[in-house]
Amino acid sequence: MGLYIHLSVNFRGITEEAWETAWHESLDILKKFPLPLFRYDVETKNGKDRNVYSRNLILDAGTVEECWYLEGDLLSRQTAETFDLYRYLEAYTKKSGQQGCFNDSVFKTDKPEYWSSSNGMEIWDSKTQGYPYHLAVLAVGIMLENRFPDHCYLHGDIEDKQVEVMLNWLETTFDKKYSTPICFDACRLFKQLHLVYGQDRQAAIERFAKLYEGEDGDLLKAMASVIGEKEALAYWTKELNGYGSLSQWGAQEILRAVLEATEDVKTLLSFVENANLTRFNAEQNFDEAEVLKLLCSDFIFIPPTEREYARVLTQRSEDLQTIDDVLNRVFMQLAGMPYVSPLYVPADELLEIFVLHSPEQAEAYRQIIEAYQEKLSNWIKKLEETVALFEESLEDSTDESDDLDSGISLIESYPLHEQYIVRQAIQQQDDYETYEKQLPDLVAALEVLVEKHSAFYSKKTVKGYLKGIYEYSFEAGWGLSEEGWEKLDQLSDVSLLQKLFALATVDNPETTFWRWRKHVFETAWHLI
C-alpha cells in the first residue's frame, strides 16, 4: 500500500530534440526546487564503500541511459521510492517498442477493462508516500504534460492543493503560464475524451470517471458540470446498484456525493428510488430508512455553529498527507470517526421530506431522527468538554519550543511561493527531542559494549575507526549526506570515534532505532 505518482506517456510524435529539451527543463526545475533533493549513491573512501545521499542527481552521464534519479530531500530526510527521467528518448522506446500504442493519443483505449490505463508507457509508477519530494516530482510532471499535452498525462495520489501550489511555484519561478494537469480539469478532460471517442459518448463518460483526479466526492459534481446532472446521476445509479446494501462504505460515499452535488435531499431520495427500479431483485431494494440514518449520522440536522468542533476534527488538512496520515485516517474511520455533512437541513424539515416520500414510515422516521438527536447531542457535549480541557492545558503550559520558533523563522525566510513546500519538509522531520534526552543512557550502553568487547573496539586509529563506520553502515544499508560524511571525516577525537564505531556495529533493524542512529551520525554526534 502506498501513495503514488504516475506519469503516462505515448512517445509517438515526440521528437528526440523536443524530449531532450524537456529533460533539461526538468533538471532545471529540480535544481531550483527549494528543498535539497538527493539520490542514493555509493562512494569509496580509504578503500571502503559507504552509502551517501548525493545532491548530484545525474546517473550514467554521457551514455544512452543518462538520467536523473530522485529519492528524497535532505531537509525532511524522508525518502521513498525512486523517480527517474531519461535524457534520451531511445532509452524508453527501445524498452517499450511502442507496444499497445496504436495511435498518437495517450488517452485512446478501446477496451473497458483498460479505461483506467493509458495508451502509452507509465514511465513513473512509484510511491512518494506523501513525502516532500512528492512536490518536486509533481512539478516536473506538470511541465512534461504542458510540453506534450496529447502524449502525456499525470495522475495518482495527488490533491488539488498540491497542484495549485506547484502551478504557482512553476509560474513564479519560471515566469511562464502552465495549464492545470488535464486529469484535474473536468472540462478539458471530457472535451479531450469526446474528441478521442467521437460518437461513443458512453465510452467517453466511462473513461472520464476512471481518469478524473479531483478531490474525493467531487467526481459526480465534475461529471454533472460537463455532461449534465441527469446523465451524471444515471451513471451513478448504475454504480450504486453494484452494491448490495446502503450500509456499505462505497454506497454511502455515492449517496454523500449525490447530496453534495445536488444539495437537495429530495433529489437524493429520487436517486435511490430510480436505483431500486433497476435492481435485479426487488427483494434486495435499498431501504430509504438507511438513507435517513446516514444523513442523521452525518450531522445534517445539527446547526453549523453547534457542530463546528466536529467539522474541524474531521476535516482534512491542506498539508501533504503521508502514508501514515492516510492509514491513521482509515483506522479512525473504522473506529467510528464521523463524517460531517457540509449541508444543513433542520430536523423537522428532514422528517417532512421523508414522510412526504413514504407516509407509511412516518413514525419510524421520527424515531430515527430523535434517536440520532440524542446520540449526537451527547457526543458533541463530550467533545466540547474534551476541547475545553485541552485548551486549559495549553494555557497552563509555559514551555517554549525553540525548534518550533526556528522552524517558523526558516519558513518565513523563503519567498511566499515556496513557504508551503518548506513547511511540509519541516513538519515531516522526525522529532528526536525525547531521544536526545536519553543520550546519556545511550553513551553508557556504548561504554559497556566497548568494555565488554575491548579487544574488538580498542586500539584502533582515527582512520581505523572511520573505516569501520564506513563498513558497518554500508552493510546495514544506511548512509549520510555528503556534508554529514565530510564532518565525520574531520573528527580526530579517538574516544568519540570509538563510541560512534560501537554504535555503527549495533545490529538492530528496528526502524525507529535505524533512523535515530542516522540522526546521531548526521547531526547529533557532538552530543555523545
Coordinates of C-alpha atoms in Angstrom, one line a residue:
M1 CA 0.0 0.0 0.0
G2 CA 1.3 3.5 -0.7
L3 CA 0.8 6.9 -2.2
Y4 CA 1.8 7.0 -5.9
I5 CA 2.5 9.4 -8.7
H6 CA 2.0 8.1 -12.2
L7 CA 3.1 9.6 -15.5
S8 CA 1.8 8.0 -18.7
V9 CA 3.5 8.9 -22.0
N10 CA 2.8 7.9 -25.6
F11 CA 6.1 8.6 -27.3
R12 CA 4.7 8.6 -30.9
G13 CA 5.0 12.0 -32.3
I14 CA 7.5 13.2 -29.7
T15 CA 10.9 14.0 -31.3
E16 CA 14.3 13.3 -29.8
E17 CA 15.1 17.1 -29.8
A18 CA 11.8 18.0 -28.0
W19 CA 12.3 15.3 -25.4
E20 CA 15.9 16.3 -24.6
T21 CA 14.8 19.9 -24.3
A22 CA 12.1 18.9 -21.8
W23 CA 14.6 16.8 -19.9
H24 CA 16.9 19.8 -19.4
E25 CA 13.9 21.8 -18.3
S26 CA 13.0 19.2 -15.8
L27 CA 16.6 19.2 -14.4
D28 CA 16.3 23.0 -14.0
I29 CA 13.1 22.5 -12.0
L30 CA 14.8 20.1 -9.7
K31 CA 17.8 22.5 -9.2
K32 CA 15.6 25.4 -8.4
F33 CA 13.3 23.4 -6.1
P34 CA 13.6 25.0 -2.6
L35 CA 14.4 21.7 -0.9
P36 CA 17.8 19.9 -1.2
L37 CA 16.9 16.8 -3.2
F38 CA 19.1 13.7 -3.2
R39 CA 19.6 10.2 -4.7
Y40 CA 21.3 7.2 -3.1
D41 CA 24.9 6.7 -4.2
V42 CA 27.9 4.7 -3.2
E43 CA 31.4 6.2 -2.9
T44 CA 34.7 4.8 -1.8
K45 CA 36.8 6.3 1.0
N46 CA 40.0 4.8 2.4
G47 CA 39.3 1.6 0.4
K48 CA 35.8 1.2 1.9
D49 CA 32.4 1.7 0.3
R50 CA 29.9 3.9 2.0
N51 CA 26.4 5.0 1.2
V52 CA 25.9 8.7 0.5
Y53 CA 22.8 10.8 -0.1
S54 CA 24.1 12.6 -3.1
R55 CA 22.9 16.0 -4.3
N56 CA 24.2 15.1 -7.8
L57 CA 21.1 13.6 -9.3
I58 CA 22.7 12.6 -12.6
L59 CA 23.4 9.0 -13.3
D60 CA 25.2 7.3 -16.2
A61 CA 26.2 10.7 -17.7
G62 CA 27.4 10.5 -21.3
T63 CA 25.5 7.3 -22.1
V64 CA 22.2 6.5 -23.7
E65 CA 21.0 5.6 -20.2
E66 CA 21.8 9.1 -18.8
C67 CA 19.1 10.2 -16.4
W68 CA 18.4 11.9 -13.2
Y69 CA 17.4 9.9 -10.1
L70 CA 15.4 11.3 -7.2
E71 CA 14.6 9.6 -3.9
G72 CA 14.0 12.2 -1.2
D73 CA 15.1 15.5 0.3
L74 CA 17.7 16.4 2.9
L75 CA 15.6 18.9 4.9
S76 CA 12.9 16.4 6.0
R77 CA 15.2 13.4 5.5
Q78 CA 12.2 11.4 4.3
T79 CA 12.6 9.0 1.4
A80 CA 10.5 6.5 -0.5
E81 CA 10.8 5.0 -4.0
T82 CA 12.9 6.2 -7.0
F83 CA 11.7 8.5 -9.7
D84 CA 13.8 9.0 -12.8
L85 CA 13.8 10.6 -16.2
Y86 CA 16.0 9.6 -19.1
R87 CA 17.6 12.3 -21.2
Y88 CA 17.4 10.4 -24.5
L89 CA 14.1 9.1 -25.9
E90 CA 15.9 6.0 -27.1
A91 CA 16.1 4.8 -23.5
Y92 CA 12.3 4.5 -23.4
T93 CA 11.5 3.5 -27.0
K94 CA 13.9 0.6 -27.1
K95 CA 12.3 -0.8 -23.9
S96 CA 8.6 -0.3 -24.9
G97 CA 8.8 -0.8 -28.6
Q98 CA 5.6 1.3 -28.6
Q99 CA 3.7 -1.9 -27.8
G100 CA 0.0 -1.1 -27.3
C101 CA 0.3 2.4 -28.7
F102 CA -1.9 2.1 -31.8
N103 CA -2.5 5.8 -32.3
D104 CA -0.8 9.0 -31.2
S105 CA -3.2 9.9 -28.4
V106 CA -2.3 8.7 -24.9
F107 CA -6.0 8.9 -24.0
K108 CA -7.3 6.4 -26.6
T109 CA -8.0 2.9 -25.4
D110 CA -11.0 0.9 -26.7
K111 CA -11.5 -1.9 -24.1
P112 CA -13.4 -1.0 -20.9
E113 CA -11.1 -3.1 -18.9
Y114 CA -8.3 -0.7 -19.8
W115 CA -10.2 2.5 -19.1
S116 CA -8.2 3.2 -16.0
S117 CA -4.9 2.7 -18.0
S118 CA -3.3 4.7 -20.8
N119 CA -2.4 4.1 -24.4
G120 CA 1.2 4.5 -23.7
M121 CA 4.0 3.7 -21.2
E122 CA 3.9 4.5 -17.5
I123 CA 7.4 6.0 -17.0
W124 CA 6.5 6.8 -13.4
D125 CA 4.7 4.2 -11.2
S126 CA 6.3 4.7 -7.8
K127 CA 5.5 5.7 -4.3
T128 CA 6.4 9.0 -2.8
Q129 CA 4.4 8.1 0.3
G130 CA 3.4 11.8 0.5
Y131 CA 6.9 12.9 1.5
P132 CA 8.1 16.4 0.4
Y133 CA 9.9 15.3 -2.8
H134 CA 6.4 14.4 -4.0
L135 CA 6.0 18.1 -4.8
A136 CA 9.2 18.1 -6.9
V137 CA 8.0 15.1 -8.9
L138 CA 4.7 16.8 -9.4
A139 CA 6.3 20.0 -10.7
V140 CA 8.2 18.0 -13.3
G141 CA 5.1 16.1 -14.3
I142 CA 3.1 19.3 -14.8
M143 CA 5.9 20.7 -17.0
L144 CA 6.0 17.5 -19.1
E145 CA 2.2 17.4 -19.6
N146 CA 2.4 21.1 -20.7
R147 CA 5.2 20.2 -23.2
F148 CA 3.4 17.2 -24.6
P149 CA -0.3 17.7 -23.9
D150 CA -1.7 14.9 -26.2
H151 CA 1.1 12.5 -25.4
C152 CA 1.4 12.7 -21.6
Y153 CA -0.8 12.9 -18.5
L154 CA -0.2 12.9 -14.8
H155 CA -2.3 11.0 -12.3
G156 CA -2.1 9.3 -8.9
D157 CA -2.4 10.3 -5.2
I158 CA -2.3 14.0 -5.9
E159 CA -4.6 16.6 -4.3
D160 CA -5.9 19.8 -5.7
K161 CA -4.0 21.9 -3.2
Q162 CA -0.7 20.3 -4.3
V163 CA -1.5 21.1 -7.9
E164 CA -2.4 24.7 -7.0
V165 CA 0.8 25.2 -5.0
M166 CA 3.1 23.7 -7.7
L167 CA 1.5 25.6 -10.5
N168 CA 2.0 28.8 -8.6
W169 CA 5.7 27.8 -7.9
L170 CA 6.4 27.0 -11.5
E171 CA 4.8 30.1 -12.9
T172 CA 6.5 32.4 -10.3
T173 CA 9.9 30.7 -10.7
F174 CA 10.0 30.4 -14.5
D175 CA 7.8 33.4 -15.3
K176 CA 5.5 31.5 -17.7
K177 CA 2.0 30.1 -17.7
Y178 CA 1.3 26.4 -17.1
S179 CA -2.0 24.7 -17.6
T180 CA -3.6 22.5 -14.8
P181 CA -2.9 18.8 -15.4
I182 CA -5.8 17.6 -17.6
C183 CA -7.0 14.9 -15.1
F184 CA -7.7 17.7 -12.6
D185 CA -9.6 19.9 -15.2
A186 CA -13.0 18.3 -15.8
C187 CA -14.0 20.4 -18.8
R188 CA -10.7 19.9 -20.7
L189 CA -10.6 16.2 -19.9
F190 CA -14.1 15.5 -21.2
K191 CA -13.5 17.6 -24.2
Q192 CA -10.4 15.6 -25.0
L193 CA -12.1 12.3 -24.4
H194 CA -15.1 13.4 -26.6
L195 CA -12.6 14.1 -29.4
V196 CA -11.0 10.8 -28.9
Y197 CA -14.2 8.7 -28.7
G198 CA -16.3 10.6 -31.2
Q199 CA -19.9 9.4 -31.2
D200 CA -19.3 6.8 -28.4
R201 CA -20.4 9.1 -25.7
Q202 CA -20.8 6.3 -23.1
A203 CA -17.2 5.3 -23.6
A204 CA -16.1 8.9 -23.0
I205 CA -18.1 9.1 -19.8
E206 CA -16.8 5.8 -18.5
R207 CA -13.2 6.8 -19.3
F208 CA -13.8 10.2 -17.7
A209 CA -14.9 8.5 -14.5
K210 CA -11.7 6.5 -14.4
L211 CA -9.3 9.3 -15.2
Y212 CA -10.7 12.4 -13.3
E213 CA -8.5 13.1 -10.3
G214 CA -10.4 15.8 -8.4
E215 CA -10.9 15.6 -4.6
D216 CA -12.9 12.8 -3.1
G217 CA -16.6 13.3 -3.6
D218 CA -16.1 15.8 -6.5
L219 CA -16.4 13.3 -9.4
L220 CA -20.2 13.4 -9.6
K221 CA -20.1 17.2 -9.4
A222 CA -17.5 17.3 -12.1
M223 CA -19.4 14.9 -14.3
A224 CA -22.6 17.0 -13.9
S225 CA -20.7 20.1 -14.9
V226 CA -19.6 18.6 -18.2
I227 CA -22.4 16.2 -19.2
G228 CA -25.4 17.4 -17.2
E229 CA -26.9 16.3 -13.9
K230 CA -29.4 13.9 -15.4
E231 CA -26.8 11.9 -17.3
A232 CA -24.4 12.0 -14.4
L233 CA -27.0 10.6 -12.0
A234 CA -27.8 7.9 -14.5
Y235 CA -24.2 6.8 -14.4
W236 CA -24.1 6.8 -10.6
T237 CA -27.3 4.9 -10.4
K238 CA -25.6 2.0 -12.1
E239 CA -22.6 2.4 -9.8
L240 CA -24.9 2.3 -6.7
N241 CA -26.6 -0.9 -8.0
G242 CA -23.2 -2.6 -7.8
Y243 CA -23.7 -2.6 -4.0
G244 CA -25.9 -5.0 -2.0
S245 CA -26.6 -2.6 0.8
L246 CA -26.6 1.1 1.6
S247 CA -24.6 0.3 4.7
Q248 CA -21.6 -0.5 2.6
W249 CA -18.9 2.2 2.6
G250 CA -18.8 2.7 -1.1
A251 CA -22.5 3.0 -1.4
Q252 CA -22.5 5.6 1.4
E253 CA -19.8 7.6 -0.4
I254 CA -22.0 7.7 -3.5
L255 CA -25.0 8.9 -1.5
R256 CA -22.9 11.7 0.0
A257 CA -21.6 12.7 -3.4
V258 CA -25.1 12.9 -4.8
L259 CA -26.3 15.0 -1.9
E260 CA -23.4 17.4 -2.1
A261 CA -23.6 17.8 -5.8
T262 CA -27.3 18.4 -5.9
E263 CA -27.7 20.0 -2.4
D264 CA -31.2 18.5 -2.3
V265 CA -32.5 15.7 -0.1
K266 CA -35.5 15.1 -2.4
T267 CA -33.2 14.5 -5.4
L268 CA -31.2 12.1 -3.3
L269 CA -34.4 10.1 -2.4
S270 CA -35.4 10.1 -6.1
F271 CA -31.9 8.9 -7.0
V272 CA -32.3 5.9 -4.6
E273 CA -35.8 5.3 -5.9
N274 CA -34.6 5.1 -9.5
A275 CA -31.8 2.7 -8.5
N276 CA -34.5 0.5 -7.0
L277 CA -36.4 0.5 -10.2
T278 CA -33.4 -1.1 -12.0
R279 CA -32.4 -3.5 -9.2
F280 CA -32.1 -7.1 -10.4
N281 CA -34.0 -8.4 -7.5
A282 CA -36.8 -6.3 -6.0
E283 CA -36.4 -8.1 -2.6
Q284 CA -33.0 -6.6 -2.3
N285 CA -34.2 -3.0 -2.9
F286 CA -32.5 -0.3 -1.0
D287 CA -34.2 0.8 2.3
E288 CA -34.9 4.6 2.5
A289 CA -34.6 4.4 6.2
E290 CA -30.8 3.6 5.7
V291 CA -30.6 6.9 3.7
L292 CA -32.1 8.8 6.7
K293 CA -29.8 7.1 9.2
L294 CA -26.8 8.1 7.0
L295 CA -27.9 11.7 6.8
C296 CA -28.5 11.8 10.6
S297 CA -25.2 10.3 11.4
D298 CA -23.6 13.0 9.2
F299 CA -24.9 15.8 11.5
I300 CA -27.2 17.1 8.7
F301 CA -29.8 18.4 11.2
I302 CA -27.3 19.9 13.7
P303 CA -26.9 23.7 13.2
P304 CA -23.4 24.5 11.8
T305 CA -22.4 26.5 14.9
E306 CA -23.1 23.5 17.1
R307 CA -21.1 21.0 15.0
E308 CA -18.1 23.3 14.4
Y309 CA -15.8 21.3 16.6
A310 CA -16.8 18.1 14.9
R311 CA -16.2 19.6 11.5
V312 CA -12.7 20.8 12.5
L313 CA -11.9 17.5 14.0
T314 CA -12.8 15.5 10.9
Q315 CA -11.7 17.9 8.1
R316 CA -8.5 17.0 6.1
S317 CA -5.5 19.3 6.4
E318 CA -4.2 21.0 3.2
D319 CA -0.7 19.8 4.1
L320 CA 0.8 16.8 2.4
Q321 CA -0.9 13.6 3.6
T322 CA 1.8 10.9 4.2
I323 CA 1.0 7.2 4.1
D324 CA 0.9 7.3 7.9
D325 CA -1.7 10.1 7.9
V326 CA -3.8 8.1 5.4
L327 CA -3.6 4.9 7.4
N328 CA -4.5 6.7 10.6
R329 CA -7.5 8.3 8.9
V330 CA -8.7 4.9 7.7
F331 CA -8.3 3.4 11.2
M332 CA -10.2 6.4 12.7
Q333 CA -13.0 5.9 10.2
L334 CA -13.2 2.2 11.0
A335 CA -13.2 3.1 14.7
G336 CA -16.2 5.4 14.1
M337 CA -14.8 8.9 13.3
P338 CA -17.9 10.7 11.9
Y339 CA -18.4 12.4 8.6
V340 CA -19.8 15.9 8.9
S341 CA -22.0 17.0 6.0
P342 CA -21.5 20.5 4.6
L343 CA -25.3 20.8 4.3
Y344 CA -27.8 21.8 7.0
V345 CA -31.4 20.7 7.0
P346 CA -33.4 21.3 10.2
A347 CA -34.8 18.1 11.8
D348 CA -38.4 19.0 11.2
E349 CA -37.8 19.7 7.5
L350 CA -35.8 16.5 7.2
L351 CA -38.7 14.5 8.7
E352 CA -41.2 16.2 6.4
I353 CA -39.2 15.4 3.3
F354 CA -39.0 11.7 4.1
V355 CA -42.7 11.4 5.3
L356 CA -43.9 13.0 2.1
H357 CA -41.9 10.4 0.2
S358 CA -43.1 7.5 2.3
P359 CA -46.0 8.5 4.6
E360 CA -46.5 5.0 6.0
Q361 CA -43.0 5.2 7.5
A362 CA -43.7 8.5 9.4
E363 CA -43.4 7.0 12.9
A364 CA -40.3 5.0 12.1
Y365 CA -38.6 8.1 10.6
R366 CA -39.5 10.2 13.6
Q367 CA -37.9 7.7 15.9
I368 CA -34.7 7.5 13.9
I369 CA -34.3 11.3 13.9
E370 CA -35.0 11.5 17.7
A371 CA -32.5 8.7 18.5
Y372 CA -29.8 10.4 16.5
Q373 CA -30.6 13.8 18.0
E374 CA -30.0 12.4 21.5
K375 CA -26.9 10.5 20.4
L376 CA -25.2 13.3 18.6
S377 CA -26.0 15.9 21.3
N378 CA -24.3 13.7 23.9
W379 CA -21.3 13.2 21.5
I380 CA -21.0 16.9 20.9
K381 CA -21.2 17.7 24.6
K382 CA -18.4 15.3 25.4
L383 CA -16.3 16.7 22.5
E384 CA -16.7 20.2 23.8
E385 CA -15.7 19.2 27.3
T386 CA -12.6 17.5 25.9
V387 CA -11.7 20.6 23.8
A388 CA -12.1 22.8 26.9
L389 CA -9.7 20.6 28.9
F390 CA -7.2 20.7 26.1
E391 CA -7.3 24.5 25.8
E392 CA -6.9 24.8 29.6
S393 CA -3.8 22.6 29.5
L394 CA -2.4 24.8 26.7
E395 CA -3.0 27.9 28.8
D396 CA -1.2 26.3 31.8
S397 CA 1.8 25.3 29.7
T398 CA 4.7 27.8 29.8
D399 CA 7.1 25.7 27.7
E400 CA 8.5 27.4 24.7
S401 CA 9.7 25.3 21.8
D402 CA 13.0 26.7 20.3
D403 CA 12.6 24.1 17.5
L404 CA 9.2 25.5 16.6
D405 CA 10.4 29.1 16.6
S406 CA 13.4 28.2 14.4
G407 CA 11.2 26.2 12.1
I408 CA 8.8 29.2 11.6
S409 CA 11.8 31.5 11.1
L410 CA 13.2 29.2 8.4
I411 CA 9.8 29.0 6.6
E412 CA 9.4 32.8 6.7
S413 CA 12.9 33.3 5.2
Y414 CA 11.7 31.8 1.9
P415 CA 9.6 33.7 -0.7
L416 CA 5.8 33.2 -0.3
H417 CA 5.5 30.9 -3.3
E418 CA 8.0 28.4 -1.6
Q419 CA 6.8 28.6 2.0
Y420 CA 4.2 25.8 1.7
I421 CA 6.9 23.5 0.2
V422 CA 9.4 24.2 3.0
R423 CA 6.7 23.9 5.7
Q424 CA 6.0 20.3 4.5
A425 CA 9.6 19.3 5.0
I426 CA 9.9 20.9 8.4
Q427 CA 6.6 19.3 9.6
Q428 CA 7.7 15.9 8.4
Q429 CA 11.1 16.0 10.2
D430 CA 11.4 13.3 12.8
D431 CA 11.2 14.6 16.3
Y432 CA 14.3 13.4 18.2
E433 CA 14.0 15.6 21.3
T434 CA 12.9 12.8 23.5
Y435 CA 15.6 10.5 22.3
E436 CA 18.3 13.2 22.7
K437 CA 17.3 13.5 26.4
Q438 CA 18.2 9.7 26.6
L439 CA 21.6 10.2 25.1
P440 CA 23.4 9.7 28.4
D441 CA 21.8 6.3 28.6
L442 CA 23.0 5.5 25.1
V443 CA 26.5 6.6 25.9
A444 CA 26.6 4.5 29.0
A445 CA 25.3 1.5 27.0
L446 CA 28.0 2.1 24.3
E447 CA 30.7 2.2 27.0
V448 CA 29.5 -1.1 28.4
L449 CA 29.6 -2.6 24.9
V450 CA 33.2 -1.3 24.3
E451 CA 34.4 -2.6 27.7
K452 CA 32.8 -6.0 27.2
H453 CA 34.4 -6.4 23.8
S454 CA 37.5 -4.3 24.4
A455 CA 39.7 -6.4 22.1
F456 CA 37.5 -5.6 19.1
Y457 CA 36.7 -1.9 19.9
S458 CA 40.0 -0.7 21.3
K459 CA 43.5 0.1 19.9
K460 CA 42.2 1.5 16.6
T461 CA 43.4 4.7 15.0
V462 CA 41.2 7.5 13.8
K463 CA 41.4 6.1 10.3
G464 CA 40.7 2.6 11.6
Y465 CA 37.5 3.7 13.4
L466 CA 36.3 5.7 10.4
K467 CA 36.9 2.7 8.0
G468 CA 34.9 0.5 10.5
I469 CA 32.0 3.0 10.5
Y470 CA 32.0 3.0 6.6
E471 CA 32.0 -0.8 6.5
Y472 CA 29.2 -1.4 9.1
S473 CA 27.0 1.4 7.8
F474 CA 27.3 0.1 4.3
E475 CA 26.5 -3.4 5.2
A476 CA 23.4 -2.2 7.2
G477 CA 22.2 -0.1 4.3
W478 CA 22.3 3.3 5.8
G479 CA 24.3 6.3 4.9
L480 CA 24.8 10.0 5.4
S481 CA 24.6 13.2 3.3
E482 CA 27.8 14.4 1.6
E483 CA 28.0 17.1 4.3
G484 CA 27.5 14.6 7.1
W485 CA 30.3 12.3 5.9
E486 CA 32.6 15.4 5.4
K487 CA 32.1 16.4 9.1
L488 CA 32.6 12.9 10.3
D489 CA 35.8 12.6 8.3
Q490 CA 37.2 15.6 10.1
L491 CA 36.8 14.1 13.6
S492 CA 40.1 13.4 15.4
D493 CA 38.8 12.5 18.9
V494 CA 39.6 8.8 19.3
S495 CA 37.3 8.3 22.3
L496 CA 34.3 9.8 20.4
L497 CA 35.1 7.8 17.3
Q498 CA 35.2 4.6 19.4
K499 CA 31.7 5.2 20.6
L500 CA 30.4 6.1 17.2
F501 CA 32.1 2.9 15.8
A502 CA 30.4 0.9 18.5
L503 CA 27.0 2.5 17.6
A504 CA 27.6 1.6 13.9
T505 CA 28.1 -2.1 14.8
V506 CA 24.8 -2.5 16.7
D507 CA 22.7 -4.9 14.7
N508 CA 19.2 -3.6 15.2
P509 CA 17.0 -3.4 12.1
E510 CA 14.1 -1.8 14.1
T511 CA 13.0 1.3 12.1
T512 CA 13.0 3.8 14.9
F513 CA 16.5 2.9 16.0
W514 CA 17.7 2.8 12.5
R515 CA 16.5 6.3 11.8
W516 CA 17.7 7.6 15.2
R517 CA 21.2 6.2 14.6
K518 CA 21.4 8.0 11.2
H519 CA 20.3 11.2 13.0
V520 CA 23.1 10.8 15.6
F521 CA 25.7 10.4 12.9
E522 CA 24.3 13.2 10.7
T523 CA 23.7 15.9 13.2
A524 CA 24.0 14.9 16.9
W525 CA 27.3 13.0 17.3
H526 CA 28.7 16.1 19.2
L527 CA 26.2 15.3 22.0
I528 CA 27.9 12.0 22.6

